[in-house]
Amino acid sequence: MPKVYIDPGHGGTDPGAVGNGLQEKALTLDISLQLRNILLANWAVDVRMSRTTDITRSLAYRTDDANAWGANLLVSVHINSGGGTGFESYRYPTSDAATVNLHNALHPRVIGGMRTIGGVTDRGLKTANFHMLRESAMPAVLTENLFIDSVADSNLLRRADFITATARGHAEGIAAYLGLSAPNPPTFSTIVDNTTAGRFTASTNWGTSSYSAQRYGADYRFANPTLASDSAWFKVNIPAAGNYRVEVRHPADPGYNSSAPHVVVTASGNRTVNVDQRSSGGVWRSLGTFGLAAGDRNLVAVSRWTSSTGYVVADAVRVTRV
Ligand SMILES: [Zn+2]
């Protein structure tokens, strides 16, 4: 198995750069731990890290450790400072072809990941005589992931979905360099029923019924339409920023609503899809594919706010990574 060495910059008594209430050492560790987890979850690789907690490591320790382990590549993760904005990455000035390949694979995928969340300036691929690049015996790249002293950059660095997207970009770059295939598709799929503990909320205006045999699970919830939202919410834990297919299931009945509003909380705002609940009952129906941010949140609402007549029904939601 390829051996991937991940070096979260700084740590312990060395906070690295600080600014806007953030510390470089914490951000580099957060990105690096997620990078490790994404790599191990998706590809057959070995991963070793220079640190997995907030401890002090010398630069010599880091490169000695990577060299002794016989890593096939090294990625050192840092946050920039000093009055700038954006992403840049470094290799040693007299690198071999393999290092150039790693650099070329990594850089665009990291910035591509970042740009799924927000606008990021591409400062380009650079060279520098850094210890981590000079003293490592394998292809090595150092990434400078935005500027901690930029207000705009720090606002991105504060977002969990941005950190995850940055880690995923690193992982995809490493996988591409190693010639590993795209991540295994069945990465994530989950169903939330109206009875799933802690994952469904609705006001007492929503009745409970097991009338229709098309129901998912034991029962479903229903309410009269009204010109107020009073939504029933399905809460879903999205493991990583990305594209997901969102489906709903409901029993159908001629007396149900012809235009029941379903609201999906996407990474770029709320999207409303109206569902005709008079037909297509008892099967999964796609609301579409949406870019979703990572995190556990109320994700899909069934709203009562419609001028169409007939009960609006909330039964089950399925979310699948695509
Ligand atoms: Zn640093």
PDB file of C-alpha atoms and ligand atoms in Angstrom:
ATOM      1  CA  MET A   1       0.000   0.000   0.000  1.00  0.00           C
ATOM      2  CA  PRO A   2       1.235   3.524  -0.728  1.00  0.00           C
ATOM      3  CA  LYS A   3       2.502   5.296   2.393  1.00  0.00           C
ATOM      4  CA  VAL A   4       1.187   8.836   2.809  1.00  0.00           C
ATOM      5  CA  TYR A   5       2.843  11.097   5.377  1.00  0.00           C
ATOM      6  CA  ILE A   6       0.757  14.055   6.567  1.00  0.00           C
ATOM      7  CA  ASP A   7       2.408  16.866   8.477  1.00  0.00           C
ATOM      8  CA  PRO A   8       0.090  19.290  10.303  1.00  0.00           C
ATOM      9  CA  GLY A   9       2.251  22.409  10.652  1.00  0.00           C
ATOM     10  CA  HIS A  10       3.270  23.741  14.078  1.00  0.00           C
ATOM     11  CA  GLY A  11       1.652  22.522  17.334  1.00  0.00           C
ATOM     12  CA  GLY A  12       2.198  22.560  21.080  1.00  0.00           C
ATOM     13  CA  THR A  13       4.286  25.557  22.166  1.00  0.00           C
ATOM     14  CA  ASP A  14       4.402  26.769  18.537  1.00  0.00           C
ATOM     15  CA  PRO A  15       1.003  28.146  17.515  1.00  0.00           C
ATOM     16  CA  GLY A  16       2.218  29.163  14.061  1.00  0.00           C
ATOM     17  CA  ALA A  17       0.454  32.185  12.643  1.00  0.00           C
ATOM     18  CA  VAL A  18      -2.379  33.723  14.634  1.00  0.00           C
ATOM     19  CA  GLY A  19      -5.064  36.175  13.607  1.00  0.00           C
ATOM     20  CA  ASN A  20      -8.755  36.933  13.751  1.00  0.00           C
ATOM     21  CA  GLY A  21      -9.115  34.682  16.796  1.00  0.00           C
ATOM     22  CA  LEU A  22      -7.658  31.670  14.955  1.00  0.00           C
ATOM     23  CA  GLN A  23      -4.449  29.687  15.466  1.00  0.00           C
ATOM     24  CA  GLU A  24      -2.607  28.039  12.601  1.00  0.00           C
ATOM     25  CA  LYS A  25      -1.697  24.947  14.642  1.00  0.00           C
ATOM     26  CA  ALA A  26      -5.364  24.120  15.302  1.00  0.00           C
ATOM     27  CA  LEU A  27      -6.448  24.633  11.691  1.00  0.00           C
ATOM     28  CA  THR A  28      -3.608  22.537  10.277  1.00  0.00           C
ATOM     29  CA  LEU A  29      -4.448  19.712  12.675  1.00  0.00           C
ATOM     30  CA  ASP A  30      -8.150  19.877  11.824  1.00  0.00           C
ATOM     31  CA  ILE A  31      -7.479  19.758   8.070  1.00  0.00           C
ATOM     32  CA  SER A  32      -4.877  16.999   8.475  1.00  0.00           C
ATOM     33  CA  LEU A  33      -7.020  14.726  10.660  1.00  0.00           C
ATOM     34  CA  GLN A  34      -9.896  15.021   8.202  1.00  0.00           C
ATOM     35  CA  LEU A  35      -7.488  14.407   5.321  1.00  0.00           C
ATOM     36  CA  ARG A  36      -6.293  11.216   7.009  1.00  0.00           C
ATOM     37  CA  ASN A  37      -9.857  10.061   7.617  1.00  0.00           C
ATOM     38  CA  ILE A  38     -10.953  10.746   4.036  1.00  0.00           C
ATOM     39  CA  LEU A  39      -7.922   8.907   2.642  1.00  0.00           C
ATOM     40  CA  LEU A  40      -8.440   5.861   4.863  1.00  0.00           C
ATOM     41  CA  ALA A  41     -12.175   5.759   4.178  1.00  0.00           C
ATOM     42  CA  ASN A  42     -11.795   5.823   0.412  1.00  0.00           C
ATOM     43  CA  TRP A  43      -8.513   4.271  -0.659  1.00  0.00           C
ATOM     44  CA  ALA A  44      -6.139   1.456   0.273  1.00  0.00           C
ATOM     45  CA  VAL A  45      -3.304   3.587   1.668  1.00  0.00           C
ATOM     46  CA  ASP A  46      -1.273   3.736   4.853  1.00  0.00           C
ATOM     47  CA  VAL A  47      -1.210   7.098   6.592  1.00  0.00           C
ATOM     48  CA  ARG A  48       1.215   8.377   9.198  1.00  0.00           C
ATOM     49  CA  MET A  49       1.116  11.837  10.763  1.00  0.00           C
ATOM     50  CA  SER A  50       3.827  13.903  12.440  1.00  0.00           C
ATOM     51  CA  ARG A  51       1.284  14.663  15.157  1.00  0.00           C
ATOM     52  CA  THR A  52      -2.367  13.858  15.837  1.00  0.00           C
ATOM     53  CA  THR A  53      -2.745  16.125  18.876  1.00  0.00           C
ATOM     54  CA  ASP A  54      -1.614  19.569  19.962  1.00  0.00           C
ATOM     55  CA  ILE A  55       2.013  18.693  20.721  1.00  0.00           C
ATOM     56  CA  THR A  56       5.371  20.248  19.867  1.00  0.00           C
ATOM     57  CA  ARG A  57       7.334  18.613  17.065  1.00  0.00           C
ATOM     58  CA  SER A  58      10.635  19.934  15.689  1.00  0.00           C
ATOM     59  CA  LEU A  59      11.062  20.230  11.945  1.00  0.00           C
ATOM     60  CA  ALA A  60      13.867  17.649  12.148  1.00  0.00           C
ATOM     61  CA  TYR A  61      11.573  15.205  13.966  1.00  0.00           C
ATOM     62  CA  ARG A  62       9.005  15.501  11.190  1.00  0.00           C
ATOM     63  CA  THR A  63      11.303  14.797   8.261  1.00  0.00           C
ATOM     64  CA  ASP A  64      13.287  12.152  10.208  1.00  0.00           C
ATOM     65  CA  ASP A  65      10.007  10.392  11.020  1.00  0.00           C
ATOM     66  CA  ALA A  66       8.789  10.478   7.411  1.00  0.00           C
ATOM     67  CA  ASN A  67      12.162   9.286   6.083  1.00  0.00           C
ATOM     68  CA  ALA A  68      12.456   6.455   8.625  1.00  0.00           C
ATOM     69  CA  TRP A  69       8.926   5.282   7.820  1.00  0.00           C
ATOM     70  CA  GLY A  70       9.713   5.220   4.125  1.00  0.00           C
ATOM     71  CA  ALA A  71       6.820   7.408   3.079  1.00  0.00           C
ATOM     72  CA  ASN A  72       5.991   7.532  -0.631  1.00  0.00           C
ATOM     73  CA  LEU A  73       4.947  11.159  -0.371  1.00  0.00           C
ATOM     74  CA  LEU A  74       4.709  13.935   2.185  1.00  0.00           C
ATOM     75  CA  VAL A  75       2.213  16.770   2.422  1.00  0.00           C
ATOM     76  CA  SER A  76       2.800  19.529   4.951  1.00  0.00           C
ATOM     77  CA  VAL A  77      -0.289  21.572   5.788  1.00  0.00           C
ATOM     78  CA  HIS A  78       0.019  25.238   6.786  1.00  0.00           C
ATOM     79  CA  ILE A  79      -1.951  28.466   6.991  1.00  0.00           C
ATOM     80  CA  ASN A  80      -0.429  31.637   5.570  1.00  0.00           C
ATOM     81  CA  SER A  81      -0.087  35.119   7.066  1.00  0.00           C
ATOM     82  CA  GLY A  82       1.578  38.410   6.342  1.00  0.00           C
ATOM     83  CA  GLY A  83      -0.951  40.371   4.365  1.00  0.00           C
ATOM     84  CA  GLY A  84      -2.376  38.511   1.416  1.00  0.00           C
ATOM     85  CA  THR A  85      -5.272  36.325   0.427  1.00  0.00           C
ATOM     86  CA  GLY A  86      -5.749  32.948  -1.210  1.00  0.00           C
ATOM     87  CA  PHE A  87      -4.103  29.572  -1.646  1.00  0.00           C
ATOM     88  CA  GLU A  88      -0.545  28.758  -2.689  1.00  0.00           C
ATOM     89  CA  SER A  89       1.610  25.647  -2.541  1.00  0.00           C
ATOM     90  CA  TYR A  90       5.314  24.876  -2.601  1.00  0.00           C
ATOM     91  CA  ARG A  91       7.820  22.300  -3.755  1.00  0.00           C
ATOM     92  CA  TYR A  92      11.627  22.353  -3.443  1.00  0.00           C
ATOM     93  CA  PRO A  93      13.318  24.443  -6.196  1.00  0.00           C
ATOM     94  CA  THR A  94      15.251  21.518  -7.702  1.00  0.00           C
ATOM     95  CA  SER A  95      12.533  18.894  -7.389  1.00  0.00           C
ATOM     96  CA  ASP A  96      12.453  15.679  -9.386  1.00  0.00           C
ATOM     97  CA  ALA A  97       9.669  14.810 -11.835  1.00  0.00           C
ATOM     98  CA  ALA A  98       7.698  12.833  -9.251  1.00  0.00           C
ATOM     99  CA  THR A  99       7.557  15.862  -6.955  1.00  0.00           C
ATOM    100  CA  VAL A 100       6.398  18.052  -9.818  1.00  0.00           C
ATOM    101  CA  ASN A 101       3.684  15.485 -10.565  1.00  0.00           C
ATOM    102  CA  LEU A 102       2.555  15.513  -6.929  1.00  0.00           C
ATOM    103  CA  HIS A 103       2.499  19.293  -6.918  1.00  0.00           C
ATOM    104  CA  ASN A 104       0.532  19.427 -10.184  1.00  0.00           C
ATOM    105  CA  ALA A 105      -1.967  16.852  -8.911  1.00  0.00           C
ATOM    106  CA  LEU A 106      -2.466  18.470  -5.527  1.00  0.00           C
ATOM    107  CA  HIS A 107      -2.684  22.193  -6.176  1.00  0.00           C
ATOM    108  CA  PRO A 108      -5.704  22.393  -8.515  1.00  0.00           C
ATOM    109  CA  ARG A 109      -7.694  19.848  -6.491  1.00  0.00           C
ATOM    110  CA  VAL A 110      -7.189  21.720  -3.235  1.00  0.00           C
ATOM    111  CA  ILE A 111      -8.287  24.990  -4.759  1.00  0.00           C
ATOM    112  CA  GLY A 112     -11.159  23.211  -6.506  1.00  0.00           C
ATOM    113  CA  GLY A 113     -12.312  21.855  -3.158  1.00  0.00           C
ATOM    114  CA  MET A 114     -12.057  25.275  -1.531  1.00  0.00           C
ATOM    115  CA  ARG A 115     -14.060  26.885  -4.327  1.00  0.00           C
ATOM    116  CA  THR A 116     -17.008  24.571  -3.690  1.00  0.00           C
ATOM    117  CA  ILE A 117     -17.479  26.679  -0.550  1.00  0.00           C
ATOM    118  CA  GLY A 118     -16.326  30.209  -1.380  1.00  0.00           C
ATOM    119  CA  GLY A 119     -14.256  32.477  -3.583  1.00  0.00           C
ATOM    120  CA  VAL A 120     -10.512  31.802  -3.190  1.00  0.00           C
ATOM    121  CA  THR A 121      -7.603  33.488  -4.999  1.00  0.00           C
ATOM    122  CA  ASP A 122      -5.169  31.111  -6.714  1.00  0.00           C
ATOM    123  CA  ARG A 123      -1.669  32.388  -5.867  1.00  0.00           C
ATOM    124  CA  GLY A 124      -0.117  29.596  -7.854  1.00  0.00           C
ATOM    125  CA  LEU A 125       2.451  26.799  -7.611  1.00  0.00           C
ATOM    126  CA  LYS A 126       5.709  28.038  -6.097  1.00  0.00           C
ATOM    127  CA  THR A 127       9.117  26.794  -5.012  1.00  0.00           C
ATOM    128  CA  ALA A 128      10.938  27.464  -1.747  1.00  0.00           C
ATOM    129  CA  ASN A 129      13.884  26.168   0.256  1.00  0.00           C
ATOM    130  CA  PHE A 130      11.766  25.034   3.232  1.00  0.00           C
ATOM    131  CA  HIS A 131      13.076  22.407   5.674  1.00  0.00           C
ATOM    132  CA  MET A 132      10.078  20.106   5.110  1.00  0.00           C
ATOM    133  CA  LEU A 133      10.715  20.103   1.354  1.00  0.00           C
ATOM    134  CA  ARG A 134      14.523  19.987   1.462  1.00  0.00           C
ATOM    135  CA  GLU A 135      15.073  17.330   4.147  1.00  0.00           C
ATOM    136  CA  SER A 136      12.332  14.904   3.104  1.00  0.00           C
ATOM    137  CA  ALA A 137      13.565  11.972   1.018  1.00  0.00           C
ATOM    138  CA  MET A 138      10.297  11.559  -0.903  1.00  0.00           C
ATOM    139  CA  PRO A 139       8.147  13.850  -3.092  1.00  0.00           C
ATOM    140  CA  ALA A 140       6.903  16.594  -0.797  1.00  0.00           C
ATOM    141  CA  VAL A 141       4.545  19.539  -1.144  1.00  0.00           C
ATOM    142  CA  LEU A 142       3.693  22.218   1.411  1.00  0.00           C
ATOM    143  CA  THR A 143       0.290  23.876   1.186  1.00  0.00           C
ATOM    144  CA  GLU A 144      -0.507  27.351   2.532  1.00  0.00           C
ATOM    145  CA  ASN A 145      -4.265  27.270   3.001  1.00  0.00           C
ATOM    146  CA  LEU A 146      -5.400  30.913   2.998  1.00  0.00           C
ATOM    147  CA  PHE A 147      -4.245  33.829   5.174  1.00  0.00           C
ATOM    148  CA  ILE A 148      -5.146  33.780   8.840  1.00  0.00           C
ATOM    149  CA  ASP A 149      -4.716  37.579   9.045  1.00  0.00           C
ATOM    150  CA  SER A 150      -7.196  38.235   6.223  1.00  0.00           C
ATOM    151  CA  VAL A 151     -10.728  38.814   7.465  1.00  0.00           C
ATOM    152  CA  ALA A 152     -12.260  37.245   4.354  1.00  0.00           C
ATOM    153  CA  ASP A 153      -9.940  34.227   4.459  1.00  0.00           C
ATOM    154  CA  SER A 154     -10.407  33.747   8.203  1.00  0.00           C
ATOM    155  CA  ASN A 155     -14.167  33.738   7.740  1.00  0.00           C
ATOM    156  CA  LEU A 156     -13.744  30.759   5.402  1.00  0.00           C
ATOM    157  CA  LEU A 157     -11.246  29.053   7.721  1.00  0.00           C
ATOM    158  CA  ARG A 158     -13.810  29.293  10.519  1.00  0.00           C
ATOM    159  CA  ARG A 159     -16.326  27.198   8.539  1.00  0.00           C
ATOM    160  CA  ALA A 160     -16.433  23.454   9.149  1.00  0.00           C
ATOM    161  CA  ASP A 161     -17.539  22.844   5.568  1.00  0.00           C
ATOM    162  CA  PHE A 162     -14.543  24.789   4.244  1.00  0.00           C
ATOM    163  CA  ILE A 163     -12.101  22.765   6.350  1.00  0.00           C
ATOM    164  CA  THR A 164     -13.697  19.535   5.104  1.00  0.00           C
ATOM    165  CA  ALA A 165     -13.609  20.692   1.478  1.00  0.00           C
ATOM    166  CA  THR A 166      -9.947  21.639   1.879  1.00  0.00           C
ATOM    167  CA  ALA A 167      -9.133  18.236   3.346  1.00  0.00           C
ATOM    168  CA  ARG A 168     -11.051  16.490   0.569  1.00  0.00           C
ATOM    169  CA  GLY A 169      -9.171  18.474  -2.080  1.00  0.00           C
ATOM    170  CA  HIS A 170      -5.871  17.342  -0.552  1.00  0.00           C
ATOM    171  CA  ALA A 171      -7.108  13.736  -0.470  1.00  0.00           C
ATOM    172  CA  GLU A 172      -8.224  13.804  -4.094  1.00  0.00           C
ATOM    173  CA  GLY A 173      -4.892  15.304  -5.148  1.00  0.00           C
ATOM    174  CA  ILE A 174      -2.947  12.610  -3.322  1.00  0.00           C
ATOM    175  CA  ALA A 175      -5.153   9.887  -4.795  1.00  0.00           C
ATOM    176  CA  ALA A 176      -4.726  11.299  -8.297  1.00  0.00           C
ATOM    177  CA  TYR A 177      -0.929  11.412  -7.916  1.00  0.00           C
ATOM    178  CA  LEU A 178      -0.912   7.802  -6.724  1.00  0.00           C
ATOM    179  CA  GLY A 179      -3.115   6.757  -9.645  1.00  0.00           C
ATOM    180  CA  LEU A 180      -5.903   5.578  -7.354  1.00  0.00           C
ATOM    181  CA  SER A 181      -9.408   5.483  -8.754  1.00  0.00           C
ATOM    182  CA  ALA A 182     -12.240   7.798  -7.782  1.00  0.00           C
ATOM    183  CA  PRO A 183     -13.664   7.198  -4.312  1.00  0.00           C
ATOM    184  CA  ASN A 184     -15.898   4.193  -3.963  1.00  0.00           C
ATOM    185  CA  PRO A 185     -19.402   5.378  -4.840  1.00  0.00           C
ATOM    186  CA  PRO A 186     -21.529   3.994  -1.994  1.00  0.00           C
ATOM    187  CA  THR A 187     -19.998   6.529   0.324  1.00  0.00           C
ATOM    188  CA  PHE A 188     -23.111   7.671   2.085  1.00  0.00           C
ATOM    189  CA  SER A 189     -26.831   7.082   2.147  1.00  0.00           C
ATOM    190  CA  THR A 190     -29.210   7.553   5.026  1.00  0.00           C
ATOM    191  CA  ILE A 191     -32.950   7.471   5.655  1.00  0.00           C
ATOM    192  CA  VAL A 192     -34.717   9.622   8.222  1.00  0.00           C
ATOM    193  CA  ASP A 193     -38.262   8.544   9.069  1.00  0.00           C
ATOM    194  CA  ASN A 194     -40.780  10.648  10.909  1.00  0.00           C
ATOM    195  CA  THR A 195     -40.209   8.305  13.855  1.00  0.00           C
ATOM    196  CA  THR A 196     -36.385   8.417  13.785  1.00  0.00           C
ATOM    197  CA  ALA A 197     -35.311   9.484  17.271  1.00  0.00           C
ATOM    198  CA  GLY A 198     -34.008  13.037  17.454  1.00  0.00           C
ATOM    199  CA  ARG A 199     -34.217  13.555  13.702  1.00  0.00           C
ATOM    200  CA  PHE A 200     -37.780  14.651  13.105  1.00  0.00           C
ATOM    201  CA  THR A 201     -39.638  17.619  14.557  1.00  0.00           C
ATOM    202  CA  ALA A 202     -43.132  18.902  13.900  1.00  0.00           C
ATOM    203  CA  SER A 203     -45.579  21.009  15.889  1.00  0.00           C
ATOM    204  CA  THR A 204     -48.685  19.540  17.470  1.00  0.00           C
ATOM    205  CA  ASN A 205     -50.632  20.854  14.468  1.00  0.00           C
ATOM    206  CA  TRP A 206     -49.293  17.820  12.649  1.00  0.00           C
ATOM    207  CA  GLY A 207     -51.418  14.719  13.223  1.00  0.00           C
ATOM    208  CA  THR A 208     -50.130  11.155  13.153  1.00  0.00           C
ATOM    209  CA  SER A 209     -51.663   8.518  10.898  1.00  0.00           C
ATOM    210  CA  SER A 210     -51.140   4.946   9.801  1.00  0.00           C
ATOM    211  CA  TYR A 211     -54.151   5.095   7.460  1.00  0.00           C
ATOM    212  CA  SER A 212     -52.325   4.508   4.183  1.00  0.00           C
ATOM    213  CA  ALA A 213     -50.565   1.223   3.472  1.00  0.00           C
ATOM    214  CA  GLN A 214     -48.100   3.266   1.381  1.00  0.00           C
ATOM    215  CA  ARG A 215     -46.569   4.718   4.540  1.00  0.00           C
ATOM    216  CA  TYR A 216     -42.880   4.339   5.285  1.00  0.00           C
ATOM    217  CA  GLY A 217     -42.420   2.700   8.675  1.00  0.00           C
ATOM    218  CA  ALA A 218     -45.126   2.657  11.301  1.00  0.00           C
ATOM    219  CA  ASP A 219     -46.878   5.919  10.479  1.00  0.00           C
ATOM    220  CA  TYR A 220     -46.609   9.372   8.946  1.00  0.00           C
ATOM    221  CA  ARG A 221     -47.522  12.940   9.845  1.00  0.00           C
ATOM    222  CA  PHE A 222     -50.068  15.185   8.158  1.00  0.00           C
ATOM    223  CA  ALA A 223     -51.390  18.735   8.513  1.00  0.00           C
ATOM    224  CA  ASN A 224     -53.815  21.080   6.855  1.00  0.00           C
ATOM    225  CA  PRO A 225     -52.290  23.697   4.578  1.00  0.00           C
ATOM    226  CA  THR A 226     -52.131  27.197   5.986  1.00  0.00           C
ATOM    227  CA  LEU A 227     -50.466  30.479   5.050  1.00  0.00           C
ATOM    228  CA  ALA A 228     -47.731  29.974   7.645  1.00  0.00           C
ATOM    229  CA  SER A 229     -44.777  27.648   7.375  1.00  0.00           C
ATOM    230  CA  ASP A 230     -45.025  25.535  10.562  1.00  0.00           C
ATOM    231  CA  SER A 231     -42.730  23.042   8.857  1.00  0.00           C
ATOM    232  CA  ALA A 232     -42.022  19.447   9.735  1.00  0.00           C
ATOM    233  CA  TRP A 233     -38.240  19.018   9.687  1.00  0.00           C
ATOM    234  CA  PHE A 234     -36.002  16.083   8.871  1.00  0.00           C
ATOM    235  CA  LYS A 235     -32.534  16.401  10.419  1.00  0.00           C
ATOM    236  CA  VAL A 236     -29.624  14.764   8.578  1.00  0.00           C
ATOM    237  CA  ASN A 237     -25.912  14.507   9.426  1.00  0.00           C
ATOM    238  CA  ILE A 238     -24.033  15.215   6.179  1.00  0.00           C
ATOM    239  CA  PRO A 239     -20.533  13.691   6.464  1.00  0.00           C
ATOM    240  CA  ALA A 240     -18.738  15.936   3.989  1.00  0.00           C
ATOM    241  CA  ALA A 241     -19.488  18.791   1.653  1.00  0.00           C
ATOM    242  CA  GLY A 242     -20.547  17.493  -1.730  1.00  0.00           C
ATOM    243  CA  ASN A 243     -23.423  16.673  -4.030  1.00  0.00           C
ATOM    244  CA  TYR A 244     -26.298  14.625  -2.668  1.00  0.00           C
ATOM    245  CA  ARG A 245     -29.551  13.293  -4.098  1.00  0.00           C
ATOM    246  CA  VAL A 246     -32.447  14.132  -1.806  1.00  0.00           C
ATOM    247  CA  GLU A 247     -35.540  11.929  -2.035  1.00  0.00           C
ATOM    248  CA  VAL A 248     -38.825  11.879  -0.172  1.00  0.00           C
ATOM    249  CA  ARG A 249     -41.442   9.210   0.373  1.00  0.00           C
ATOM    250  CA  HIS A 250     -45.065   9.796   1.185  1.00  0.00           C
ATOM    251  CA  PRO A 251     -48.309   7.909   0.931  1.00  0.00           C
ATOM    252  CA  ALA A 252     -50.534   9.244  -1.863  1.00  0.00           C
ATOM    253  CA  ASP A 253     -54.242   9.933  -1.744  1.00  0.00           C
ATOM    254  CA  PRO A 254     -56.591  11.950  -3.974  1.00  0.00           C
ATOM    255  CA  GLY A 255     -57.312  14.096  -0.908  1.00  0.00           C
ATOM    256  CA  TYR A 256     -53.683  15.012  -0.266  1.00  0.00           C
ATOM    257  CA  ASN A 257     -51.964  18.189  -1.406  1.00  0.00           C
ATOM    258  CA  SER A 258     -51.197  18.825  -5.090  1.00  0.00           C
ATOM    259  CA  SER A 259     -48.319  21.193  -4.330  1.00  0.00           C
ATOM    260  CA  ALA A 260     -46.704  20.435  -0.982  1.00  0.00           C
ATOM    261  CA  PRO A 261     -43.630  22.664  -0.523  1.00  0.00           C
ATOM    262  CA  HIS A 262     -40.419  20.813   0.364  1.00  0.00           C
ATOM    263  CA  VAL A 263     -37.494  23.012   1.370  1.00  0.00           C
ATOM    264  CA  VAL A 264     -33.909  21.713   1.080  1.00  0.00           C
ATOM    265  CA  VAL A 265     -31.190  23.612   2.971  1.00  0.00           C
ATOM    266  CA  THR A 266     -28.336  23.615   0.431  1.00  0.00           C
ATOM    267  CA  ALA A 267     -24.846  25.082   0.643  1.00  0.00           C
ATOM    268  CA  SER A 268     -26.051  27.956  -1.535  1.00  0.00           C
ATOM    269  CA  GLY A 269     -29.355  28.675   0.189  1.00  0.00           C
ATOM    270  CA  ASN A 270     -32.800  27.165   0.576  1.00  0.00           C
ATOM    271  CA  ARG A 271     -34.393  25.491  -2.446  1.00  0.00           C
ATOM    272  CA  THR A 272     -38.115  24.787  -2.576  1.00  0.00           C
ATOM    273  CA  VAL A 273     -39.559  21.884  -4.573  1.00  0.00           C
ATOM    274  CA  ASN A 274     -43.315  21.380  -4.740  1.00  0.00           C
ATOM    275  CA  VAL A 275     -44.514  17.782  -4.625  1.00  0.00           C
ATOM    276  CA  ASP A 276     -47.886  16.526  -5.818  1.00  0.00           C
ATOM    277  CA  GLN A 277     -48.831  14.148  -3.013  1.00  0.00           C
ATOM    278  CA  ARG A 278     -51.981  12.875  -4.747  1.00  0.00           C
ATOM    279  CA  SER A 279     -49.959  10.301  -6.697  1.00  0.00           C
ATOM    280  CA  SER A 280     -46.664   8.377  -6.738  1.00  0.00           C
ATOM    281  CA  GLY A 281     -47.117   7.231  -3.157  1.00  0.00           C
ATOM    282  CA  GLY A 282     -45.006   4.645  -1.383  1.00  0.00           C
ATOM    283  CA  VAL A 283     -41.907   5.099  -3.541  1.00  0.00           C
ATOM    284  CA  TRP A 284     -38.808   7.243  -3.243  1.00  0.00           C
ATOM    285  CA  ARG A 285     -39.187  10.442  -5.263  1.00  0.00           C
ATOM    286  CA  SER A 286     -36.213  12.629  -6.049  1.00  0.00           C
ATOM    287  CA  LEU A 287     -36.355  16.317  -5.173  1.00  0.00           C
ATOM    288  CA  GLY A 288     -33.109  16.731  -7.117  1.00  0.00           C
ATOM    289  CA  THR A 289     -29.358  16.729  -6.534  1.00  0.00           C
ATOM    290  CA  PHE A 290     -28.021  19.506  -4.340  1.00  0.00           C
ATOM    291  CA  GLY A 291     -24.670  20.774  -3.110  1.00  0.00           C
ATOM    292  CA  LEU A 292     -24.819  20.305   0.656  1.00  0.00           C
ATOM    293  CA  ALA A 293     -22.487  21.543   3.367  1.00  0.00           C
ATOM    294  CA  ALA A 294     -21.065  19.153   5.931  1.00  0.00           C
ATOM    295  CA  GLY A 295     -22.718  19.013   9.338  1.00  0.00           C
ATOM    296  CA  ASP A 296     -25.717  17.848  11.300  1.00  0.00           C
ATOM    297  CA  ARG A 297     -28.702  20.083  10.683  1.00  0.00           C
ATOM    298  CA  ASN A 298     -32.379  20.330   9.849  1.00  0.00           C
ATOM    299  CA  LEU A 299     -32.028  19.599   6.147  1.00  0.00           C
ATOM    300  CA  VAL A 300     -35.437  18.986   4.591  1.00  0.00           C
ATOM    301  CA  ALA A 301     -38.687  20.677   5.561  1.00  0.00           C
ATOM    302  CA  VAL A 302     -42.233  19.873   4.549  1.00  0.00           C
ATOM    303  CA  SER A 303     -44.027  23.189   4.787  1.00  0.00           C
ATOM    304  CA  ARG A 304     -47.740  23.793   5.314  1.00  0.00           C
ATOM    305  CA  TRP A 305     -47.463  27.073   3.410  1.00  0.00           C
ATOM    306  CA  THR A 306     -49.379  26.376   0.232  1.00  0.00           C
ATOM    307  CA  SER A 307     -52.620  27.635  -1.247  1.00  0.00           C
ATOM    308  CA  SER A 308     -53.391  24.173  -2.576  1.00  0.00           C
ATOM    309  CA  THR A 309     -55.950  22.197  -0.668  1.00  0.00           C
ATOM    310  CA  GLY A 310     -55.540  18.776   0.954  1.00  0.00           C
ATOM    311  CA  TYR A 311     -53.283  17.457   3.671  1.00  0.00           C
ATOM    312  CA  VAL A 312     -49.539  17.957   3.381  1.00  0.00           C
ATOM    313  CA  VAL A 313     -47.758  14.796   4.441  1.00  0.00           C
ATOM    314  CA  ALA A 314     -44.310  14.197   5.974  1.00  0.00           C
ATOM    315  CA  ASP A 315     -43.154  10.574   6.047  1.00  0.00           C
ATOM    316  CA  ALA A 316     -39.498   9.918   5.213  1.00  0.00           C
ATOM    317  CA  VAL A 317     -36.410  11.427   3.574  1.00  0.00           C
ATOM    318  CA  ARG A 318     -33.428   9.666   1.993  1.00  0.00           C
ATOM    319  CA  VAL A 319     -30.129  11.443   1.274  1.00  0.00           C
ATOM    320  CA  THR A 320     -27.471   9.777  -0.915  1.00  0.00           C
ATOM    321  CA  ARG A 321     -24.055  11.044  -1.928  1.00  0.00           C
ATOM    322  CA  VAL A 322     -23.622  11.149  -5.707  1.00  0.00           C
TER     323      VAL A 322
HETATM  324 ZN    ZN B   1       3.064  27.479   9.069  1.00  0.00          ZN
END
